[in-house]
JSON list of C-alpha atoms in Angstrom, two decimals:
[
{"chain": "U", "resi": 20, "resn": "MET", "atom": "CA", "xyz": [0.27, -0.03, 0.11]},
{"chain": "U", "resi": 21, "resn": "LYS", "atom": "CA", "xyz": [1.71, 4.24, -0.81]},
{"chain": "U", "resi": 22, "resn": "VAL", "atom": "CA", "xyz": [0.37, 6.54, 0.79]},
{"chain": "U", "resi": 23, "resn": "THR", "atom": "CA", "xyz": [2.45, 10.03, 1.85]},
{"chain": "U", "resi": 24, "resn": "LEU", "atom": "CA", "xyz": [3.64, 10.89, 5.04]},
{"chain": "U", "resi": 25, "resn": "PRO", "atom": "CA", "xyz": [5.60, 13.99, 5.93]},
{"chain": "U", "resi": 26, "resn": "LEU", "atom": "CA", "xyz": [9.50, 12.76, 7.47]},
{"chain": "U", "resi": 27, "resn": "PHE", "atom": "CA", "xyz": [11.02, 13.47, 10.30]},
{"chain": "U", "resi": 28, "resn": "PRO", "atom": "CA", "xyz": [15.23, 12.02, 9.55]},
{"chain": "U", "resi": 29, "resn": "LEU", "atom": "CA", "xyz": [16.51, 12.29, 13.13]},
{"chain": "U", "resi": 30, "resn": "ASN", "atom": "CA", "xyz": [20.06, 10.73, 14.39]},
{"chain": "U", "resi": 31, "resn": "THR", "atom": "CA", "xyz": [17.90, 7.58, 15.43]},
{"chain": "U", "resi": 32, "resn": "VAL", "atom": "CA", "xyz": [15.91, 4.33, 14.49]},
{"chain": "U", "resi": 33, "resn": "LEU", "atom": "CA", "xyz": [12.15, 3.27, 15.78]},
{"chain": "U", "resi": 34, "resn": "PHE", "atom": "CA", "xyz": [10.98, -0.29, 15.12]},
{"chain": "U", "resi": 35, "resn": "PRO", "atom": "CA", "xyz": [7.60, -0.71, 15.53]},
{"chain": "U", "resi": 36, "resn": "GLY", "atom": "CA", "xyz": [6.18, -1.21, 18.47]},
{"chain": "U", "resi": 37, "resn": "GLY", "atom": "CA", "xyz": [8.75, 1.25, 20.20]},
{"chain": "U", "resi": 38, "resn": "VAL", "atom": "CA", "xyz": [8.26, 4.68, 21.15]},
{"chain": "U", "resi": 39, "resn": "LEU", "atom": "CA", "xyz": [10.32, 7.80, 21.27]},
{"chain": "U", "resi": 40, "resn": "PRO", "atom": "CA", "xyz": [10.43, 11.24, 23.48]},
{"chain": "U", "resi": 41, "resn": "LEU", "atom": "CA", "xyz": [11.13, 14.42, 20.76]},
{"chain": "U", "resi": 42, "resn": "ARG", "atom": "CA", "xyz": [11.27, 17.38, 22.27]},
{"chain": "U", "resi": 43, "resn": "ILE", "atom": "CA", "xyz": [9.66, 19.85, 18.74]},
{"chain": "U", "resi": 44, "resn": "PHE", "atom": "CA", "xyz": [10.85, 23.40, 18.27]},
{"chain": "U", "resi": 45, "resn": "GLU", "atom": "CA", "xyz": [11.71, 23.73, 14.95]},
{"chain": "U", "resi": 46, "resn": "PRO", "atom": "CA", "xyz": [9.02, 25.46, 13.49]},
{"chain": "U", "resi": 47, "resn": "ARG", "atom": "CA", "xyz": [8.63, 23.19, 10.43]},
{"chain": "U", "resi": 48, "resn": "TYR", "atom": "CA", "xyz": [8.04, 20.43, 13.33]},
{"chain": "U", "resi": 49, "resn": "LEU", "atom": "CA", "xyz": [6.57, 22.28, 15.50]},
{"chain": "U", "resi": 50, "resn": "ASP", "atom": "CA", "xyz": [3.53, 22.67, 12.46]},
{"chain": "U", "resi": 51, "resn": "MET", "atom": "CA", "xyz": [3.93, 19.19, 11.44]},
{"chain": "U", "resi": 52, "resn": "VAL", "atom": "CA", "xyz": [3.60, 17.79, 14.74]},
{"chain": "U", "resi": 53, "resn": "SER", "atom": "CA", "xyz": [0.07, 20.22, 15.09]},
{"chain": "U", "resi": 54, "resn": "GLN", "atom": "CA", "xyz": [-1.06, 18.53, 11.81]},
{"chain": "U", "resi": 55, "resn": "CYS", "atom": "CA", "xyz": [-1.21, 15.44, 12.23]},
{"chain": "U", "resi": 56, "resn": "LEU", "atom": "CA", "xyz": [-3.00, 16.04, 15.54]},
{"chain": "U", "resi": 57, "resn": "ARG", "atom": "CA", "xyz": [-5.30, 17.56, 13.31]},
{"chain": "U", "resi": 58, "resn": "THR", "atom": "CA", "xyz": [-5.91, 14.63, 11.40]},
{"chain": "U", "resi": 59, "resn": "ASP", "atom": "CA", "xyz": [-4.49, 11.74, 12.76]},
{"chain": "U", "resi": 60, "resn": "CYS", "atom": "CA", "xyz": [-2.34, 11.48, 10.17]},
{"chain": "U", "resi": 61, "resn": "GLY", "atom": "CA", "xyz": [1.08, 9.49, 10.85]},
{"chain": "U", "resi": 62, "resn": "ILE", "atom": "CA", "xyz": [4.32, 10.21, 10.47]},
{"chain": "U", "resi": 63, "resn": "GLY", "atom": "CA", "xyz": [8.03, 8.98, 9.38]},
{"chain": "U", "resi": 64, "resn": "VAL", "atom": "CA", "xyz": [10.74, 8.63, 11.29]},
{"chain": "U", "resi": 65, "resn": "VAL", "atom": "CA", "xyz": [13.63, 8.53, 9.12]},
{"chain": "U", "resi": 66, "resn": "LEU", "atom": "CA", "xyz": [17.85, 7.99, 9.66]},
{"chain": "U", "resi": 67, "resn": "ILE", "atom": "CA", "xyz": [19.77, 10.54, 8.59]},
{"chain": "U", "resi": 68, "resn": "GLN", "atom": "CA", "xyz": [22.42, 9.63, 5.90]},
{"chain": "U", "resi": 69, "resn": "GLN", "atom": "CA", "xyz": [23.82, 12.95, 5.83]},
{"chain": "U", "resi": 70, "resn": "GLY", "atom": "CA", "xyz": [23.08, 16.71, 7.43]},
{"chain": "U", "resi": 71, "resn": "GLN", "atom": "CA", "xyz": [21.71, 17.13, 10.48]},
{"chain": "U", "resi": 72, "resn": "GLU", "atom": "CA", "xyz": [18.27, 17.28, 12.79]},
{"chain": "U", "resi": 73, "resn": "VAL", "atom": "CA", "xyz": [17.97, 21.05, 12.16]},
{"chain": "U", "resi": 74, "resn": "GLY", "atom": "CA", "xyz": [18.36, 23.77, 9.43]},
{"chain": "U", "resi": 75, "resn": "LYS", "atom": "CA", "xyz": [18.52, 21.76, 5.48]},
{"chain": "U", "resi": 76, "resn": "ALA", "atom": "CA", "xyz": [16.77, 19.24, 5.36]},
{"chain": "U", "resi": 77, "resn": "ALA", "atom": "CA", "xyz": [19.35, 16.62, 5.48]},
{"chain": "U", "resi": 78, "resn": "GLU", "atom": "CA", "xyz": [19.04, 12.96, 3.11]},
{"chain": "U", "resi": 79, "resn": "THR", "atom": "CA", "xyz": [18.00, 9.86, 5.09]},
{"chain": "U", "resi": 80, "resn": "TYR", "atom": "CA", "xyz": [18.10, 6.37, 4.55]},
{"chain": "U", "resi": 81, "resn": "ASN", "atom": "CA", "xyz": [15.43, 5.25, 2.62]},
{"chain": "U", "resi": 82, "resn": "VAL", "atom": "CA", "xyz": [13.31, 2.21, 4.55]},
{"chain": "U", "resi": 83, "resn": "GLY", "atom": "CA", "xyz": [11.35, 4.32, 8.13]},
{"chain": "U", "resi": 84, "resn": "THR", "atom": "CA", "xyz": [9.17, 3.77, 10.58]},
{"chain": "U", "resi": 85, "resn": "LEU", "atom": "CA", "xyz": [5.65, 5.34, 10.13]},
{"chain": "U", "resi": 86, "resn": "CYS", "atom": "CA", "xyz": [4.55, 6.83, 13.89]},
{"chain": "U", "resi": 87, "resn": "LYS", "atom": "CA", "xyz": [1.01, 7.71, 15.90]},
{"chain": "U", "resi": 88, "resn": "ILE", "atom": "CA", "xyz": [1.57, 10.98, 18.04]},
{"chain": "U", "resi": 89, "resn": "ARG", "atom": "CA", "xyz": [0.72, 9.43, 21.37]},
{"chain": "U", "resi": 90, "resn": "TYR", "atom": "CA", "xyz": [1.19, 11.68, 23.71]},
{"chain": "U", "resi": 91, "resn": "TRP", "atom": "CA", "xyz": [1.77, 15.23, 23.67]},
{"chain": "U", "resi": 92, "resn": "ASN", "atom": "CA", "xyz": [2.15, 18.11, 25.98]},
{"chain": "U", "resi": 93, "resn": "ARG", "atom": "CA", "xyz": [3.75, 21.73, 26.55]},
{"chain": "U", "resi": 94, "resn": "ARG", "atom": "CA", "xyz": [6.88, 21.69, 28.37]},
{"chain": "U", "resi": 95, "resn": "PRO", "atom": "CA", "xyz": [8.40, 24.27, 30.76]},
{"chain": "U", "resi": 96, "resn": "ASP", "atom": "CA", "xyz": [10.83, 24.94, 29.02]},
{"chain": "U", "resi": 97, "resn": "GLY", "atom": "CA", "xyz": [8.37, 26.49, 26.27]},
{"chain": "U", "resi": 98, "resn": "MET", "atom": "CA", "xyz": [8.96, 23.20, 23.57]},
{"chain": "U", "resi": 99, "resn": "LEU", "atom": "CA", "xyz": [6.30, 20.93, 22.63]},
{"chain": "U", "resi": 100, "resn": "GLY", "atom": "CA", "xyz": [7.41, 17.29, 23.97]},
{"chain": "U", "resi": 101, "resn": "VAL", "atom": "CA", "xyz": [5.49, 13.74, 22.09]},
{"chain": "U", "resi": 102, "resn": "THR", "atom": "CA", "xyz": [5.21, 10.25, 22.35]},
{"chain": "U", "resi": 103, "resn": "LEU", "atom": "CA", "xyz": [6.03, 8.87, 19.38]},
{"chain": "U", "resi": 104, "resn": "GLU", "atom": "CA", "xyz": [5.20, 5.49, 18.60]},
{"chain": "U", "resi": 105, "resn": "GLY", "atom": "CA", "xyz": [5.77, 3.15, 15.87]},
{"chain": "U", "resi": 106, "resn": "GLU", "atom": "CA", "xyz": [3.18, 1.25, 14.01]},
{"chain": "U", "resi": 107, "resn": "GLN", "atom": "CA", "xyz": [4.83, 0.17, 10.44]},
{"chain": "U", "resi": 108, "resn": "ARG", "atom": "CA", "xyz": [7.66, 0.04, 8.45]},
{"chain": "U", "resi": 109, "resn": "PHE", "atom": "CA", "xyz": [8.14, 1.35, 4.90]},
{"chain": "U", "resi": 110, "resn": "SER", "atom": "CA", "xyz": [10.08, 1.44, 2.53]},
{"chain": "U", "resi": 111, "resn": "ILE", "atom": "CA", "xyz": [10.41, 5.63, 0.56]},
{"chain": "U", "resi": 112, "resn": "LEU", "atom": "CA", "xyz": [9.93, 5.29, -2.91]},
{"chain": "U", "resi": 113, "resn": "SER", "atom": "CA", "xyz": [9.62, 9.23, -3.69]},
{"chain": "U", "resi": 114, "resn": "ARG", "atom": "CA", "xyz": [9.81, 12.76, -1.67]},
{"chain": "U", "resi": 115, "resn": "GLN", "atom": "CA", "xyz": [9.76, 16.44, -2.23]},
{"chain": "U", "resi": 116, "resn": "ILE", "atom": "CA", "xyz": [11.47, 19.60, -0.09]},
{"chain": "U", "resi": 117, "resn": "ASN", "atom": "CA", "xyz": [8.92, 21.60, 0.17]},
{"chain": "U", "resi": 118, "resn": "LYS", "atom": "CA", "xyz": [10.33, 25.55, 1.20]},
{"chain": "U", "resi": 119, "resn": "ASN", "atom": "CA", "xyz": [10.43, 25.05, 4.20]},
{"chain": "U", "resi": 120, "resn": "GLN", "atom": "CA", "xyz": [12.81, 22.37, 4.13]},
{"chain": "U", "resi": 121, "resn": "SER", "atom": "CA", "xyz": [10.20, 20.32, 5.38]},
{"chain": "U", "resi": 122, "resn": "ILE", "atom": "CA", "xyz": [10.24, 16.51, 3.61]},
{"chain": "U", "resi": 123, "resn": "GLU", "atom": "CA", "xyz": [7.24, 14.50, 2.06]},
{"chain": "U", "resi": 124, "resn": "ALA", "atom": "CA", "xyz": [7.25, 11.59, 0.29]},
{"chain": "U", "resi": 125, "resn": "GLU", "atom": "CA", "xyz": [5.80, 8.57, -1.68]},
{"chain": "U", "resi": 126, "resn": "VAL", "atom": "CA", "xyz": [6.36, 4.69, 0.87]},
{"chain": "U", "resi": 127, "resn": "GLU", "atom": "CA", "xyz": [5.06, 2.02, 0.35]},
{"chain": "U", "resi": 128, "resn": "LEU", "atom": "CA", "xyz": [4.10, -0.37, 3.61]},
{"chain": "U", "resi": 129, "resn": "LEU", "atom": "CA", "xyz": [6.73, -3.43, 4.35]},
{"chain": "U", "resi": 130, "resn": "PRO", "atom": "CA", "xyz": [4.16, -6.09, 5.54]},
{"chain": "U", "resi": 131, "resn": "GLU", "atom": "CA", "xyz": [4.37, -6.69, 9.65]},
{"chain": "U", "resi": 132, "resn": "ILE", "atom": "CA", "xyz": [7.13, -8.85, 11.03]},
{"chain": "U", "resi": 133, "resn": "ILE", "atom": "CA", "xyz": [5.39, -11.51, 12.50]},
{"chain": "U", "resi": 134, "resn": "GLY", "atom": "CA", "xyz": [7.51, -13.23, 15.69]},
{"chain": "U", "resi": 135, "resn": "GLY", "atom": "CA", "xyz": [7.30, -16.20, 17.55]},
{"chain": "U", "resi": 136, "resn": "SER", "atom": "CA", "xyz": [7.10, -17.21, 20.34]},
{"chain": "U", "resi": 137, "resn": "LEU", "atom": "CA", "xyz": [10.69, -16.08, 22.76]},
{"chain": "U", "resi": 138, "resn": "PRO", "atom": "CA", "xyz": [13.80, -19.86, 22.80]},
{"chain": "U", "resi": 139, "resn": "ASP", "atom": "CA", "xyz": [13.45, -21.15, 25.61]},
{"chain": "U", "resi": 140, "resn": "SER", "atom": "CA", "xyz": [17.84, -20.20, 24.43]},
{"chain": "U", "resi": 141, "resn": "GLN", "atom": "CA", "xyz": [17.25, -16.39, 24.21]},
{"chain": "U", "resi": 142, "resn": "GLN", "atom": "CA", "xyz": [15.06, -16.40, 27.41]},
{"chain": "U", "resi": 143, "resn": "TYR", "atom": "CA", "xyz": [17.93, -14.41, 28.56]},
{"chain": "U", "resi": 144, "resn": "LEU", "atom": "CA", "xyz": [17.72, -11.88, 26.39]},
{"chain": "U", "resi": 145, "resn": "ALA", "atom": "CA", "xyz": [14.60, -10.35, 27.50]},
{"chain": "U", "resi": 146, "resn": "ARG", "atom": "CA", "xyz": [15.67, -10.18, 30.76]},
{"chain": "U", "resi": 147, "resn": "ILE", "atom": "CA", "xyz": [18.30, -8.32, 29.71]},
{"chain": "U", "resi": 148, "resn": "LEU", "atom": "CA", "xyz": [15.22, -5.92, 28.10]},
{"chain": "U", "resi": 149, "resn": "ASP", "atom": "CA", "xyz": [12.77, -5.81, 31.44]},
{"chain": "U", "resi": 150, "resn": "ASN", "atom": "CA", "xyz": [16.66, -4.67, 33.30]},
{"chain": "U", "resi": 151, "resn": "ILE", "atom": "CA", "xyz": [16.82, -2.06, 30.47]},
{"chain": "U", "resi": 152, "resn": "LEU", "atom": "CA", "xyz": [13.40, -1.16, 30.69]},
{"chain": "U", "resi": 153, "resn": "SER", "atom": "CA", "xyz": [12.98, -1.09, 34.33]},
{"chain": "U", "resi": 154, "resn": "GLN", "atom": "CA", "xyz": [15.85, 1.80, 34.44]},
{"chain": "U", "resi": 155, "resn": "LEU", "atom": "CA", "xyz": [14.33, 4.55, 31.99]},
{"chain": "U", "resi": 156, "resn": "GLU", "atom": "CA", "xyz": [11.51, 6.85, 32.59]},
{"chain": "U", "resi": 157, "resn": "PRO", "atom": "CA", "xyz": [8.39, 6.71, 31.12]},
{"chain": "U", "resi": 158, "resn": "PRO", "atom": "CA", "xyz": [7.21, 6.16, 28.23]},
{"chain": "U", "resi": 159, "resn": "TYR", "atom": "CA", "xyz": [10.02, 2.95, 27.96]},
{"chain": "U", "resi": 160, "resn": "SER", "atom": "CA", "xyz": [8.61, 1.60, 31.65]},
{"chain": "U", "resi": 161, "resn": "THR", "atom": "CA", "xyz": [5.13, 1.98, 31.53]},
{"chain": "U", "resi": 162, "resn": "MET", "atom": "CA", "xyz": [5.31, 0.27, 28.13]},
{"chain": "U", "resi": 163, "resn": "GLN", "atom": "CA", "xyz": [2.88, -2.85, 26.71]},
{"chain": "U", "resi": 164, "resn": "LYS", "atom": "CA", "xyz": [6.34, -5.60, 27.03]},
{"chain": "U", "resi": 165, "resn": "HIS", "atom": "CA", "xyz": [6.07, -8.70, 25.04]},
{"chain": "U", "resi": 166, "resn": "LEU", "atom": "CA", "xyz": [8.94, -10.61, 26.70]},
{"chain": "U", "resi": 167, "resn": "ASP", "atom": "CA", "xyz": [8.14, -13.10, 25.29]},
{"chain": "U", "resi": 168, "resn": "ASP", "atom": "CA", "xyz": [7.69, -12.27, 20.92]},
{"chain": "U", "resi": 169, "resn": "GLU", "atom": "CA", "xyz": [10.52, -12.54, 19.49]},
{"chain": "U", "resi": 170, "resn": "ASP", "atom": "CA", "xyz": [10.63, -9.71, 17.25]},
{"chain": "U", "resi": 171, "resn": "TRP", "atom": "CA", "xyz": [9.05, -7.46, 19.84]},
{"chain": "U", "resi": 172, "resn": "VAL", "atom": "CA", "xyz": [12.37, -9.06, 22.23]},
{"chain": "U", "resi": 173, "resn": "ALA", "atom": "CA", "xyz": [14.89, -8.01, 19.29]},
{"chain": "U", "resi": 174, "resn": "SER", "atom": "CA", "xyz": [13.25, -4.47, 17.86]},
{"chain": "U", "resi": 175, "resn": "ARG", "atom": "CA", "xyz": [13.56, -3.04, 22.41]},
{"chain": "U", "resi": 176, "resn": "LEU", "atom": "CA", "xyz": [17.37, -4.37, 22.77]},
{"chain": "U", "resi": 177, "resn": "ILE", "atom": "CA", "xyz": [17.89, -3.05, 19.12]},
{"chain": "U", "resi": 178, "resn": "GLU", "atom": "CA", "xyz": [17.33, 0.98, 19.91]},
{"chain": "U", "resi": 179, "resn": "LEU", "atom": "CA", "xyz": [17.98, 0.72, 23.45]},
{"chain": "U", "resi": 180, "resn": "LEU", "atom": "CA", "xyz": [21.01, -0.95, 23.04]},
{"chain": "U", "resi": 181, "resn": "PRO", "atom": "CA", "xyz": [24.33, 1.22, 22.07]},
{"chain": "U", "resi": 182, "resn": "LEU", "atom": "CA", "xyz": [24.85, 0.12, 18.53]},
{"chain": "U", "resi": 183, "resn": "ASP", "atom": "CA", "xyz": [25.99, 1.91, 15.82]},
{"chain": "U", "resi": 184, "resn": "MET", "atom": "CA", "xyz": [23.05, 3.70, 14.18]},
{"chain": "U", "resi": 185, "resn": "GLU", "atom": "CA", "xyz": [24.43, 1.72, 10.90]},
{"chain": "U", "resi": 186, "resn": "VAL", "atom": "CA", "xyz": [23.44, -1.25, 12.00]},
{"chain": "U", "resi": 187, "resn": "LYS", "atom": "CA", "xyz": [20.35, -0.24, 13.99]},
{"chain": "U", "resi": 188, "resn": "GLN", "atom": "CA", "xyz": [19.49, 0.74, 10.27]},
{"chain": "U", "resi": 189, "resn": "ARG", "atom": "CA", "xyz": [20.84, -2.41, 8.99]},
{"chain": "U", "resi": 190, "resn": "LEU", "atom": "CA", "xyz": [18.74, -4.61, 10.87]},
{"chain": "U", "resi": 191, "resn": "LEU", "atom": "CA", "xyz": [15.16, -2.32, 10.11]},
{"chain": "U", "resi": 192, "resn": "SER", "atom": "CA", "xyz": [15.21, -3.50, 7.35]},
{"chain": "U", "resi": 193, "resn": "VAL", "atom": "CA", "xyz": [15.80, -7.16, 8.31]},
{"chain": "U", "resi": 194, "resn": "ASP", "atom": "CA", "xyz": [12.01, -9.18, 7.93]},
{"chain": "U", "resi": 195, "resn": "ASN", "atom": "CA", "xyz": [13.22, -12.02, 9.82]},
{"chain": "U", "resi": 196, "resn": "ALA", "atom": "CA", "xyz": [12.67, -12.29, 13.68]},
{"chain": "U", "resi": 197, "resn": "SER", "atom": "CA", "xyz": [15.17, -13.83, 14.00]},
{"chain": "U", "resi": 198, "resn": "GLN", "atom": "CA", "xyz": [17.96, -13.18, 12.46]},
{"chain": "U", "resi": 199, "resn": "LYS", "atom": "CA", "xyz": [17.51, -9.54, 13.91]},
{"chain": "U", "resi": 200, "resn": "LEU", "atom": "CA", "xyz": [17.46, -11.78, 17.24]},
{"chain": "U", "resi": 201, "resn": "ALA", "atom": "CA", "xyz": [20.37, -13.77, 16.17]},
{"chain": "U", "resi": 202, "resn": "GLU", "atom": "CA", "xyz": [22.66, -10.67, 15.09]},
{"chain": "U", "resi": 203, "resn": "VAL", "atom": "CA", "xyz": [21.80, -8.69, 18.25]},
{"chain": "U", "resi": 204, "resn": "ALA", "atom": "CA", "xyz": [23.17, -12.22, 20.91]},
{"chain": "U", "resi": 205, "resn": "ALA", "atom": "CA", "xyz": [25.60, -12.39, 18.72]},
{"chain": "U", "resi": 206, "resn": "VAL", "atom": "CA", "xyz": [26.65, -8.33, 19.62]},
{"chain": "U", "resi": 207, "resn": "LEU", "atom": "CA", "xyz": [25.82, -8.96, 23.80]},
{"chain": "U", "resi": 208, "resn": "LYS", "atom": "CA", "xyz": [28.60, -11.81, 23.36]},
{"chain": "U", "resi": 209, "resn": "GLN", "atom": "CA", "xyz": [30.58, -9.07, 22.03]},
{"chain": "U", "resi": 210, "resn": "GLN", "atom": "CA", "xyz": [30.83, -7.30, 25.08]},
{"chain": "U", "resi": 211, "resn": "PRO", "atom": "CA", "xyz": [33.44, -7.15, 27.20]},
{"chain": "U", "resi": 212, "resn": "GLY", "atom": "CA", "xyz": [32.64, -8.87, 30.72]},
{"chain": "U", "resi": 213, "resn": "ASP", "atom": "CA", "xyz": [30.76, -11.87, 28.62]}
]
């Protein structure tokens, strides 16, 4: 299915089922969020390949995540606080840069990844993730957990672990939950002290 989305280029990778709290201050993104709140449309979160989050429109990778605004508030510092929730991966077909340097893209929604049950041999990954989430503030500590779903566990670990952004981006493109989980397990085994 093809849809047109405003893009939010960021220095982060978000997967379906993940949450992302943001502080919005740039006028183009304030406009985008306001429009999305009025029309209940989605926002496409994409990793920046070249450029910055502010100023001139950044070049992005072609696979991102369609998100909905789940919560918003006016922060004491005057900025807008929003929490995005990832819903579905997409691939960019074409993009248009507007005069205010905001980006709109026609995207193809990618099939949902159905994760199987977390294998017994990888239950330790769910325990690591649960420990990480319990140490974070909302929205992470309050999110509904699916610690028995291999794709959910793999995706949250990829988002939260200090992996190279290009690795996270590559794993966003992987269609197989077991493969993602195996790669996360391999990365954790390479860490000192393991």
